[in-house]
Amino acid sequence: MTKWIGLREIVREEITQRREEGCEVIGFTERLDAAGTNESQLMDVYHALMALEPSKDFTYVEPSGLEEIRAERPIGPRLMGNNWDDSTWQDKFYGAWLGRAAGCALGKPLEAASFMNGSGDRPGWHNIKLWFEGAGQWPIRHYTPSKSTAEAQYNIEIAHWSSLASCGDNIRYMETDDDIRYTVLGLLMLEERGLDFNSWDVGKMWHRHLSFGQVFTAEAQSYLNFARVTSHISGEQPEDWEQHVHWGRSYLNPFREWIGAQIRVDGYAYGGAGHPQLAAELAWRDASFSHVKNGIYGAMFCAAMIAAAFVESDVRRIIEIGLSEIPKNCRLAEDIQLAVRIAEETNDQVELVSKIWESFKHYHPVHTNNNAALCAAALIHSGGDFEKGITTAVLGGWDTDCNGATVGSILGASLGATALPSSWIDPLNDTLYAEVSGFHPISISECARRSYNVFRKIQN
């Protein structure tokens, strides 16, 4: 039913998803067990789950429509003034692209089960610490080492199959990664369509530029569902496209509040630099192709933070601006506020990630809420320091490359390229491989230049 799991596993994940959405799911695990592998019976359980309504004691207000979201958000600076000259702006765009690449590359080798889920009764962050200690590189001051005595001693290993080019002893460029491909696609969308695009256009672009092997979880299911829809529709976008998109993001997609949309927003946020409301809206259009509720809010929250970071240096204020673009009474807002309180009360990096892990480990390792909370905590802990920010985000575990990339993007935009530590930037050699036509390879500075040009075009 998806790339990796069958219908039975999808229904099992749907039980968790419906519980998180406030529905009463007592008895559904037993119904799933009774259904065995019978597809008809499994679908009966699935449809029963999807028919549930949130319990009356579920007090969160979590719409998925843009205007409904805006009606529930707090006051915020929808458009931020600035007096940067062109050279400063360009430096900030280059900083954002470099920061995203550096944070992503640091976390990419650690996107493996031992570090995302934990193992041996150890949380994921502890295994990351053991890996760097076993390589004689603790505390983290450079890219992830490819070898560590922790592999044999603790039976943990990095993602060898997909990330050796990002390890500290090998790194010469930013290797291909979904976090970077989506940044490229956001840039391409704004270059091709400007502000004139919707969620249907997102699906069409994915089908032009991405293979099925390059999409995962919610993106994979929406990609597949969109193919089913478009196979029956010829010609232009149908008038009822929104109904088709909603079906595509919902049907057999228990991953619709996971992190996928959150990692796709940077290209749009760069176009909306200094304009958090616009950045959040563009993120909403993209996220709505595959996600609902908190999955959408994570995208809007991060997009608004990135846009704000181009003109704001106070990390606490950047987070507040991000929160001002999502419903004030949603699960994500509550989780972010808790993460900020923990970070403000905790000075030690290891103690911080331990507290964040314990507070949010009930979520799946690639859920939106726990990873967004970790990013917020890492930003607070960083105090604006780039290395401190990306290393804290990655040390926390879960979706390591995504979180390093998001925090790196925010701090890179805030600080600018010239202020970023050469120890993190020089190994990239200003080179990106994205596995997208025209961007494999390409200089990171060229991507930044094109994002800046899009930003200027949108402004005018």
CSV table of C-alpha atoms in Angstrom, one decimal:
chain,number,residue,atom,x,y,z
A,1,MET,CA,0.0,0.0,0.0
A,2,THR,CA,3.0,2.3,0.4
A,3,LYS,CA,6.7,1.9,-0.4
A,4,TRP,CA,7.5,-0.1,2.7
A,5,ILE,CA,4.4,-1.2,4.6
A,6,GLY,CA,1.2,-2.9,3.8
A,7,LEU,CA,-2.4,-2.2,4.6
A,8,ARG,CA,-2.3,-3.8,8.0
A,9,GLU,CA,0.5,-1.5,9.1
A,10,ILE,CA,-1.2,1.5,7.6
A,11,VAL,CA,-4.3,0.8,9.7
A,12,ARG,CA,-2.2,0.4,12.8
A,13,GLU,CA,-0.6,3.8,12.2
A,14,GLU,CA,-4.1,5.2,11.6
A,15,ILE,CA,-5.2,4.1,15.1
A,16,THR,CA,-2.3,6.2,16.5
A,17,GLN,CA,-3.1,9.1,14.3
A,18,ARG,CA,-6.8,9.2,15.2
A,19,ARG,CA,-5.9,9.0,18.9
A,20,GLU,CA,-3.6,12.0,18.5
A,21,GLU,CA,-6.4,13.8,16.7
A,22,GLY,CA,-8.6,13.4,19.8
A,23,CYS,CA,-10.7,10.4,18.8
A,24,GLU,CA,-11.6,7.5,21.1
A,25,VAL,CA,-10.0,4.4,19.6
A,26,ILE,CA,-10.5,1.9,22.4
A,27,GLY,CA,-11.1,-1.6,20.8
A,28,PHE,CA,-9.6,-0.8,17.4
A,29,THR,CA,-6.4,-2.7,18.1
A,30,GLU,CA,-8.4,-5.7,18.8
A,31,ARG,CA,-10.5,-5.2,15.7
A,32,LEU,CA,-7.2,-4.9,13.7
A,33,ASP,CA,-5.9,-8.1,15.2
A,34,ALA,CA,-9.2,-9.9,14.4
A,35,ALA,CA,-9.0,-8.7,10.8
A,36,GLY,CA,-5.7,-10.5,10.3
A,37,THR,CA,-4.5,-10.0,6.7
A,38,ASN,CA,-8.0,-10.0,5.1
A,39,GLU,CA,-8.0,-6.8,3.0
A,40,SER,CA,-11.8,-6.3,3.1
A,41,GLN,CA,-11.9,-6.5,6.9
A,42,LEU,CA,-8.9,-4.3,7.2
A,43,MET,CA,-10.6,-1.7,5.1
A,44,ASP,CA,-13.7,-1.9,7.2
A,45,VAL,CA,-11.6,-1.1,10.3
A,46,TYR,CA,-9.9,1.7,8.4
A,47,HIS,CA,-13.2,3.3,7.3
A,48,ALA,CA,-14.6,3.0,10.8
A,49,LEU,CA,-11.5,4.9,12.1
A,50,MET,CA,-11.9,7.6,9.5
A,51,ALA,CA,-15.5,8.1,10.5
A,52,LEU,CA,-14.6,9.0,14.1
A,53,GLU,CA,-15.0,12.5,15.5
A,54,PRO,CA,-12.8,14.0,18.2
A,55,SER,CA,-14.1,13.6,21.7
A,56,LYS,CA,-15.9,16.5,23.4
A,57,ASP,CA,-13.0,16.8,25.9
A,58,PHE,CA,-10.5,17.4,23.0
A,59,THR,CA,-10.1,21.1,23.5
A,60,TYR,CA,-7.7,22.0,20.7
A,61,VAL,CA,-8.9,24.0,17.7
A,62,GLU,CA,-7.1,22.7,14.7
A,63,PRO,CA,-8.5,23.7,11.2
A,64,SER,CA,-6.6,23.0,8.0
A,65,GLY,CA,-8.0,25.8,5.9
A,66,LEU,CA,-5.9,29.0,5.5
A,67,GLU,CA,-8.6,31.5,6.6
A,68,GLU,CA,-9.7,29.3,9.5
A,69,ILE,CA,-6.1,29.0,10.6
A,70,ARG,CA,-5.6,32.8,10.4
A,71,ALA,CA,-8.8,33.3,12.5
A,72,GLU,CA,-7.2,31.2,15.3
A,73,ARG,CA,-3.7,32.7,15.3
A,74,PRO,CA,-2.3,35.3,17.8
A,75,ILE,CA,-1.2,38.8,16.9
A,76,GLY,CA,2.0,39.0,15.0
A,77,PRO,CA,4.2,41.2,12.7
A,78,ARG,CA,2.8,40.0,9.3
A,79,LEU,CA,5.3,42.1,7.4
A,80,MET,CA,8.6,43.2,8.9
A,81,GLY,CA,10.5,46.3,8.0
A,82,ASN,CA,14.2,46.4,7.3
A,83,ASN,CA,16.9,48.7,5.9
A,84,TRP,CA,19.4,46.1,4.5
A,85,ASP,CA,21.3,47.0,1.4
A,86,ASP,CA,21.6,44.6,-1.5
A,87,SER,CA,25.0,43.1,-0.4
A,88,THR,CA,23.6,42.4,3.1
A,89,TRP,CA,20.5,40.8,1.7
A,90,GLN,CA,22.6,38.6,-0.7
A,91,ASP,CA,24.9,37.6,2.2
A,92,LYS,CA,21.8,36.5,4.2
A,93,PHE,CA,20.4,34.4,1.4
A,94,TYR,CA,23.7,32.7,0.9
A,95,GLY,CA,23.9,32.2,4.7
A,96,ALA,CA,20.5,30.6,4.7
A,97,TRP,CA,21.4,28.1,1.9
A,98,LEU,CA,24.8,27.3,3.4
A,99,GLY,CA,23.3,27.0,6.9
A,100,ARG,CA,20.6,24.6,5.7
A,101,ALA,CA,23.2,22.5,3.8
A,102,ALA,CA,25.6,22.3,6.8
A,103,GLY,CA,22.9,21.4,9.3
A,104,CYS,CA,21.5,18.7,7.0
A,105,ALA,CA,25.0,17.2,6.3
A,106,LEU,CA,25.8,17.0,10.0
A,107,GLY,CA,22.6,15.1,10.7
A,108,LYS,CA,22.4,13.0,7.5
A,109,PRO,CA,24.6,10.0,8.7
A,110,LEU,CA,22.7,9.9,11.9
A,111,GLU,CA,19.3,9.3,10.2
A,112,ALA,CA,19.4,5.7,11.3
A,113,ALA,CA,17.3,3.7,13.7
A,114,SER,CA,19.8,3.7,16.6
A,115,PHE,CA,19.8,7.5,16.7
A,116,MET,CA,16.2,8.2,15.7
A,117,ASN,CA,14.4,5.6,17.9
A,118,GLY,CA,17.1,4.8,20.4
A,119,SER,CA,18.4,1.3,21.2
A,120,GLY,CA,19.6,-0.9,24.0
A,121,ASP,CA,17.3,1.0,26.5
A,122,ARG,CA,19.2,4.2,25.5
A,123,PRO,CA,17.5,7.2,23.9
A,124,GLY,CA,18.6,8.3,20.5
A,125,TRP,CA,20.5,11.3,21.7
A,126,HIS,CA,22.6,9.1,24.0
A,127,ASN,CA,23.6,6.9,21.1
A,128,ILE,CA,24.7,10.0,19.2
A,129,LYS,CA,26.8,11.2,22.1
A,130,LEU,CA,28.3,7.7,22.3
A,131,TRP,CA,29.1,7.7,18.6
A,132,PHE,CA,31.0,11.0,18.8
A,133,GLU,CA,32.8,9.9,22.0
A,134,GLY,CA,33.8,6.6,20.4
A,135,ALA,CA,35.4,8.6,17.6
A,136,GLY,CA,37.2,11.0,20.0
A,137,GLN,CA,35.2,13.9,18.7
A,138,TRP,CA,33.0,14.8,21.6
A,139,PRO,CA,31.7,17.5,22.0
A,140,ILE,CA,30.4,17.9,18.4
A,141,ARG,CA,32.6,20.4,16.6
A,142,HIS,CA,32.7,18.9,13.1
A,143,TYR,CA,30.7,16.6,10.8
A,144,THR,CA,29.8,13.1,11.9
A,145,PRO,CA,32.7,10.7,11.8
A,146,SER,CA,32.3,7.6,9.7
A,147,LYS,CA,33.9,5.3,12.2
A,148,SER,CA,33.5,4.9,16.0
A,149,THR,CA,34.3,2.3,18.6
A,150,ALA,CA,30.6,2.7,19.6
A,151,GLU,CA,29.6,0.6,16.6
A,152,ALA,CA,31.1,-2.6,18.0
A,153,GLN,CA,30.7,-1.7,21.7
A,154,TYR,CA,27.0,-0.6,21.6
A,155,ASN,CA,25.8,-2.2,18.3
A,156,ILE,CA,24.9,1.1,16.8
A,157,GLU,CA,25.7,2.3,13.3
A,158,ILE,CA,25.3,5.3,11.0
A,159,ALA,CA,23.3,5.3,7.8
A,160,HIS,CA,26.2,3.9,5.8
A,161,TRP,CA,24.2,3.2,2.7
A,162,SER,CA,23.1,6.8,2.1
A,163,SER,CA,25.4,9.2,3.8
A,164,LEU,CA,29.1,8.4,3.6
A,165,ALA,CA,29.7,11.5,1.5
A,166,SER,CA,28.4,13.6,4.4
A,167,CYS,CA,30.7,12.1,7.0
A,168,GLY,CA,33.5,14.4,8.3
A,169,ASP,CA,36.3,12.4,6.9
A,170,ASN,CA,34.7,12.4,3.4
A,171,ILE,CA,32.7,15.5,3.0
A,172,ARG,CA,33.5,17.6,-0.1
A,173,TYR,CA,30.0,18.9,-1.0
A,174,MET,CA,26.3,18.8,0.0
A,175,GLU,CA,25.2,15.4,-1.2
A,176,THR,CA,21.6,14.8,-2.4
A,177,ASP,CA,19.0,14.7,0.3
A,178,ASP,CA,15.2,15.1,0.3
A,179,ASP,CA,15.6,18.1,2.6
A,180,ILE,CA,17.6,19.8,-0.1
A,181,ARG,CA,15.5,18.6,-3.0
A,182,TYR,CA,12.4,20.3,-1.6
A,183,THR,CA,14.3,23.5,-1.1
A,184,VAL,CA,15.2,23.4,-4.8
A,185,LEU,CA,11.6,22.7,-5.8
A,186,GLY,CA,10.4,25.6,-3.7
A,187,LEU,CA,12.8,27.9,-5.6
A,188,LEU,CA,11.7,26.4,-8.9
A,189,MET,CA,8.0,26.9,-8.1
A,190,LEU,CA,8.6,30.6,-7.3
A,191,GLU,CA,10.7,31.1,-10.4
A,192,GLU,CA,8.1,29.5,-12.7
A,193,ARG,CA,4.9,30.6,-11.1
A,194,GLY,CA,5.7,33.4,-8.7
A,195,LEU,CA,2.8,33.7,-6.3
A,196,ASP,CA,0.3,32.1,-8.7
A,197,PHE,CA,0.3,28.5,-7.6
A,198,ASN,CA,-1.8,26.2,-5.5
A,199,SER,CA,-1.6,22.7,-4.0
A,200,TRP,CA,-2.5,21.1,-7.3
A,201,ASP,CA,0.5,22.7,-8.9
A,202,VAL,CA,2.7,21.3,-6.2
A,203,GLY,CA,1.6,17.8,-7.1
A,204,LYS,CA,2.2,18.5,-10.8
A,205,MET,CA,5.7,19.7,-10.1
A,206,TRP,CA,6.5,16.7,-7.9
A,207,HIS,CA,5.5,14.4,-10.8
A,208,ARG,CA,7.7,16.3,-13.2
A,209,HIS,CA,10.8,16.5,-11.0
A,210,LEU,CA,10.7,13.6,-8.4
A,211,SER,CA,10.6,9.9,-8.8
A,212,PHE,CA,8.6,7.8,-6.5
A,213,GLY,CA,11.9,6.6,-4.9
A,214,GLN,CA,12.6,10.2,-3.8
A,215,VAL,CA,9.5,10.6,-1.6
A,216,PHE,CA,8.6,9.1,1.7
A,217,THR,CA,5.8,8.7,4.2
A,218,ALA,CA,3.1,11.3,3.7
A,219,GLU,CA,4.8,12.5,0.5
A,220,ALA,CA,4.9,9.0,-0.9
A,221,GLN,CA,1.2,8.3,-0.2
A,222,SER,CA,0.1,11.7,-1.6
A,223,TYR,CA,2.3,11.3,-4.6
A,224,LEU,CA,0.7,7.9,-5.3
A,225,ASN,CA,-2.9,9.1,-4.6
A,226,PHE,CA,-2.3,12.1,-6.9
A,227,ALA,CA,-1.2,9.8,-9.7
A,228,ARG,CA,-4.5,7.9,-9.2
A,229,VAL,CA,-6.5,11.2,-9.5
A,230,THR,CA,-4.6,12.6,-12.5
A,231,SER,CA,-4.8,9.3,-14.4
A,232,HIS,CA,-8.6,10.0,-14.7
A,233,ILE,CA,-8.3,13.7,-15.5
A,234,SER,CA,-6.9,15.1,-18.7
A,235,GLY,CA,-6.2,18.6,-19.6
A,236,GLU,CA,-6.2,21.6,-17.3
A,237,GLN,CA,-6.7,21.7,-13.5
A,238,PRO,CA,-10.3,20.7,-12.7
A,239,GLU,CA,-12.6,23.1,-10.9
A,240,ASP,CA,-13.0,20.7,-8.0
A,241,TRP,CA,-9.2,20.3,-7.6
A,242,GLU,CA,-9.4,21.0,-3.9
A,243,GLN,CA,-11.6,18.0,-3.3
A,244,HIS,CA,-9.1,15.8,-5.2
A,245,VAL,CA,-6.2,17.2,-3.2
A,246,HIS,CA,-8.0,16.7,0.1
A,247,TRP,CA,-8.7,13.0,-0.8
A,248,GLY,CA,-5.1,12.6,-1.9
A,249,ARG,CA,-3.6,13.9,1.4
A,250,SER,CA,-6.0,11.9,3.5
A,251,TYR,CA,-6.7,8.5,1.9
A,252,LEU,CA,-4.6,5.7,3.5
A,253,ASN,CA,-2.2,8.4,4.8
A,254,PRO,CA,-1.7,8.1,8.5
A,255,PHE,CA,1.5,10.2,8.1
A,256,ARG,CA,-0.4,13.4,7.5
A,257,GLU,CA,0.9,15.1,10.6
A,258,TRP,CA,4.5,13.9,10.3
A,259,ILE,CA,7.5,16.1,9.5
A,260,GLY,CA,7.4,15.9,5.7
A,261,ALA,CA,5.7,19.3,5.0
A,262,GLN,CA,7.9,21.0,7.6
A,263,ILE,CA,11.1,20.2,5.7
A,264,ARG,CA,9.7,21.5,2.4
A,265,VAL,CA,9.3,25.2,3.2
A,266,ASP,CA,12.7,26.8,2.9
A,267,GLY,CA,12.6,27.7,-0.7
A,268,TYR,CA,9.2,29.5,-0.2
A,269,ALA,CA,10.4,31.1,3.0
A,270,TYR,CA,13.4,32.6,1.2
A,271,GLY,CA,11.0,34.2,-1.3
A,272,GLY,CA,9.0,35.6,1.6
A,273,ALA,CA,12.0,36.9,3.5
A,274,GLY,CA,11.0,39.5,6.0
A,275,HIS,CA,7.3,38.7,5.3
A,276,PRO,CA,6.3,35.9,7.7
A,277,GLN,CA,2.6,35.9,6.8
A,278,LEU,CA,3.4,35.4,3.1
A,279,ALA,CA,6.0,32.7,3.9
A,280,ALA,CA,3.5,30.9,6.0
A,281,GLU,CA,0.8,31.1,3.3
A,282,LEU,CA,3.2,29.7,0.7
A,283,ALA,CA,4.1,26.9,3.1
A,284,TRP,CA,0.4,26.3,3.6
A,285,ARG,CA,-0.2,25.9,-0.1
A,286,ASP,CA,2.7,23.4,-0.3
A,287,ALA,CA,1.9,21.5,2.9
A,288,SER,CA,-1.8,21.2,2.0
A,289,PHE,CA,-1.0,18.8,-0.8
A,290,SER,CA,0.0,16.1,1.7
A,291,HIS,CA,-0.8,17.1,5.2
A,292,VAL,CA,-3.5,18.4,7.6
A,293,LYS,CA,-3.6,20.2,10.9
A,294,ASN,CA,-0.3,20.0,12.8
A,295,GLY,CA,1.5,18.7,9.8
A,296,ILE,CA,0.5,22.0,8.1
A,297,TYR,CA,1.2,24.1,11.2
A,298,GLY,CA,4.8,22.8,11.4
A,299,ALA,CA,5.4,24.0,7.8
A,300,MET,CA,3.9,27.4,8.5
A,301,PHE,CA,5.7,27.8,11.8
A,302,CYS,CA,9.1,27.0,10.3
A,303,ALA,CA,8.5,29.1,7.2
A,304,ALA,CA,7.5,32.1,9.3
A,305,MET,CA,10.6,31.7,11.5
A,306,ILE,CA,12.9,31.5,8.5
A,307,ALA,CA,11.3,34.6,6.9
A,308,ALA,CA,11.6,36.5,10.2
A,309,ALA,CA,15.2,35.5,10.7
A,310,PHE,CA,16.3,37.5,7.7
A,311,VAL,CA,15.5,40.7,9.6
A,312,GLU,CA,15.4,39.5,13.3
A,313,SER,CA,18.3,38.2,15.3
A,314,ASP,CA,16.7,37.5,18.7
A,315,VAL,CA,15.9,33.7,18.6
A,316,ARG,CA,13.1,34.0,21.2
A,317,ARG,CA,11.4,36.6,19.1
A,318,ILE,CA,11.9,34.5,15.9
A,319,ILE,CA,10.0,31.6,17.6
A,320,GLU,CA,7.3,34.0,18.8
A,321,ILE,CA,6.8,35.2,15.2
A,322,GLY,CA,6.6,31.6,14.0
A,323,LEU,CA,3.9,30.9,16.6
A,324,SER,CA,2.0,33.9,15.5
A,325,GLU,CA,1.2,32.2,12.2
A,326,ILE,CA,-0.4,29.1,13.6
A,327,PRO,CA,-3.5,28.5,15.8
A,328,LYS,CA,-2.8,29.5,19.3
A,329,ASN,CA,-4.8,26.6,20.7
A,330,CYS,CA,-3.3,23.7,18.8
A,331,ARG,CA,-1.1,20.8,19.9
A,332,LEU,CA,2.0,22.2,18.1
A,333,ALA,CA,1.8,25.6,19.8
A,334,GLU,CA,1.5,23.9,23.2
A,335,ASP,CA,4.5,21.7,22.5
A,336,ILE,CA,6.6,24.5,21.2
A,337,GLN,CA,5.8,26.6,24.3
A,338,LEU,CA,6.8,23.7,26.5
A,339,ALA,CA,10.1,23.2,24.6
A,340,VAL,CA,10.9,26.9,25.0
A,341,ARG,CA,10.3,26.8,28.7
A,342,ILE,CA,12.5,23.7,29.1
A,343,ALA,CA,15.3,25.4,27.1
A,344,GLU,CA,15.1,28.6,29.0
A,345,GLU,CA,15.5,26.7,32.3
A,346,THR,CA,18.3,24.4,31.1
A,347,ASN,CA,21.8,25.6,30.4
A,348,ASP,CA,23.6,22.3,29.7
A,349,GLN,CA,23.2,20.9,26.2
A,350,VAL,CA,23.0,17.2,27.2
A,351,GLU,CA,20.6,17.9,29.9
A,352,LEU,CA,18.5,19.9,27.5
A,353,VAL,CA,18.2,17.2,24.8
A,354,SER,CA,17.5,14.6,27.5
A,355,LYS,CA,14.6,16.7,28.8
A,356,ILE,CA,13.2,17.3,25.3
A,357,TRP,CA,13.4,13.6,24.5
A,358,GLU,CA,11.5,12.6,27.7
A,359,SER,CA,8.9,15.3,27.1
A,360,PHE,CA,8.1,14.4,23.5
A,361,LYS,CA,9.2,10.7,23.0
A,362,HIS,CA,5.5,9.6,22.7
A,363,TYR,CA,5.5,10.9,19.2
A,364,HIS,CA,6.8,9.0,16.2
A,365,PRO,CA,10.5,9.9,15.5
A,366,VAL,CA,9.5,11.7,12.3
A,367,HIS,CA,6.3,13.4,13.6
A,368,THR,CA,6.0,17.1,13.2
A,369,ASN,CA,5.5,18.1,16.8
A,370,ASN,CA,8.5,16.5,18.6
A,371,ASN,CA,11.0,17.6,15.9
A,372,ALA,CA,9.6,21.2,15.8
A,373,ALA,CA,9.9,21.3,19.6
A,374,LEU,CA,13.5,20.2,19.4
A,375,CYS,CA,14.2,22.9,16.8
A,376,ALA,CA,12.7,25.6,19.0
A,377,ALA,CA,14.7,24.3,22.0
A,378,ALA,CA,17.9,24.2,20.0
A,379,LEU,CA,17.3,27.8,18.8
A,380,ILE,CA,16.8,29.0,22.4
A,381,HIS,CA,19.9,27.1,23.6
A,382,SER,CA,22.0,28.6,20.7
A,383,GLY,CA,21.4,32.2,21.7
A,384,GLY,CA,22.1,32.8,18.0
A,385,ASP,CA,25.3,30.8,17.8
A,386,PHE,CA,25.4,28.7,14.6
A,387,GLU,CA,27.4,25.8,15.8
A,388,LYS,CA,25.6,25.6,19.1
A,389,GLY,CA,22.3,25.6,17.2
A,390,ILE,CA,22.9,22.9,14.7
A,391,THR,CA,24.8,20.6,17.0
A,392,THR,CA,22.0,20.8,19.6
A,393,ALA,CA,19.3,20.1,17.0
A,394,VAL,CA,21.2,17.1,15.7
A,395,LEU,CA,22.2,15.7,19.1
A,396,GLY,CA,18.6,15.6,20.1
A,397,GLY,CA,17.9,12.6,17.8
A,398,TRP,CA,14.7,11.8,15.9
A,399,ASP,CA,14.9,13.3,12.4
A,400,THR,CA,18.5,14.5,12.7
A,401,ASP,CA,19.1,15.8,9.2
A,402,CYS,CA,15.8,17.6,9.0
A,403,ASN,CA,16.3,19.4,12.3
A,404,GLY,CA,19.9,20.3,11.6
A,405,ALA,CA,18.8,21.8,8.3
A,406,THR,CA,15.9,23.8,9.7
A,407,VAL,CA,17.9,25.3,12.5
A,408,GLY,CA,20.9,25.9,10.1
A,409,SER,CA,18.6,27.7,7.7
A,410,ILE,CA,17.2,30.0,10.4
A,411,LEU,CA,20.5,30.9,11.9
A,412,GLY,CA,22.2,31.2,8.5
A,413,ALA,CA,19.6,33.7,7.4
A,414,SER,CA,19.9,35.6,10.6
A,415,LEU,CA,23.7,35.7,10.7
A,416,GLY,CA,24.6,35.8,7.0
A,417,ALA,CA,27.2,33.8,5.2
A,418,THR,CA,30.2,35.9,6.2
A,419,ALA,CA,29.5,35.2,9.9
A,420,LEU,CA,29.2,31.4,9.6
A,421,PRO,CA,32.1,29.4,10.9
A,422,SER,CA,34.5,28.3,8.2
A,423,SER,CA,34.9,24.9,9.8
A,424,TRP,CA,31.3,24.1,8.8
A,425,ILE,CA,31.2,26.0,5.5
A,426,ASP,CA,34.5,25.3,3.8
A,427,PRO,CA,34.1,21.5,3.6
A,428,LEU,CA,31.0,22.1,1.4
A,429,ASN,CA,33.1,23.7,-1.3
A,430,ASP,CA,30.0,25.8,-2.4
A,431,THR,CA,28.7,22.7,-4.2
A,432,LEU,CA,25.3,21.0,-4.1
A,433,TYR,CA,24.0,17.8,-5.7
A,434,ALA,CA,20.2,17.6,-5.6
A,435,GLU,CA,19.2,14.9,-8.1
A,436,VAL,CA,17.0,17.5,-9.7
A,437,SER,CA,17.7,18.5,-13.3
A,438,GLY,CA,19.8,21.6,-13.4
A,439,PHE,CA,20.8,21.3,-9.8
A,440,HIS,CA,23.1,18.3,-9.9
A,441,PRO,CA,25.7,19.8,-9.4
A,442,ILE,CA,25.2,23.5,-8.9
A,443,SER,CA,27.0,26.0,-6.7
A,444,ILE,CA,25.2,26.8,-3.5
A,445,SER,CA,25.9,30.5,-4.1
A,446,GLU,CA,24.0,30.2,-7.4
A,447,CYS,CA,21.0,28.8,-5.6
A,448,ALA,CA,21.2,31.7,-3.2
A,449,ARG,CA,21.5,34.3,-6.0
A,450,ARG,CA,18.4,32.8,-7.7
A,451,SER,CA,16.4,32.9,-4.4
A,452,TYR,CA,17.4,36.5,-3.9
A,453,ASN,CA,16.2,37.3,-7.4
A,454,VAL,CA,12.9,35.6,-6.7
A,455,PHE,CA,12.6,37.6,-3.5
A,456,ARG,CA,13.1,40.9,-5.4
A,457,LYS,CA,10.6,39.9,-8.1
A,458,ILE,CA,8.0,39.0,-5.5
A,459,GLN,CA,8.6,42.3,-3.7
A,460,ASN,CA,7.9,44.3,-6.8
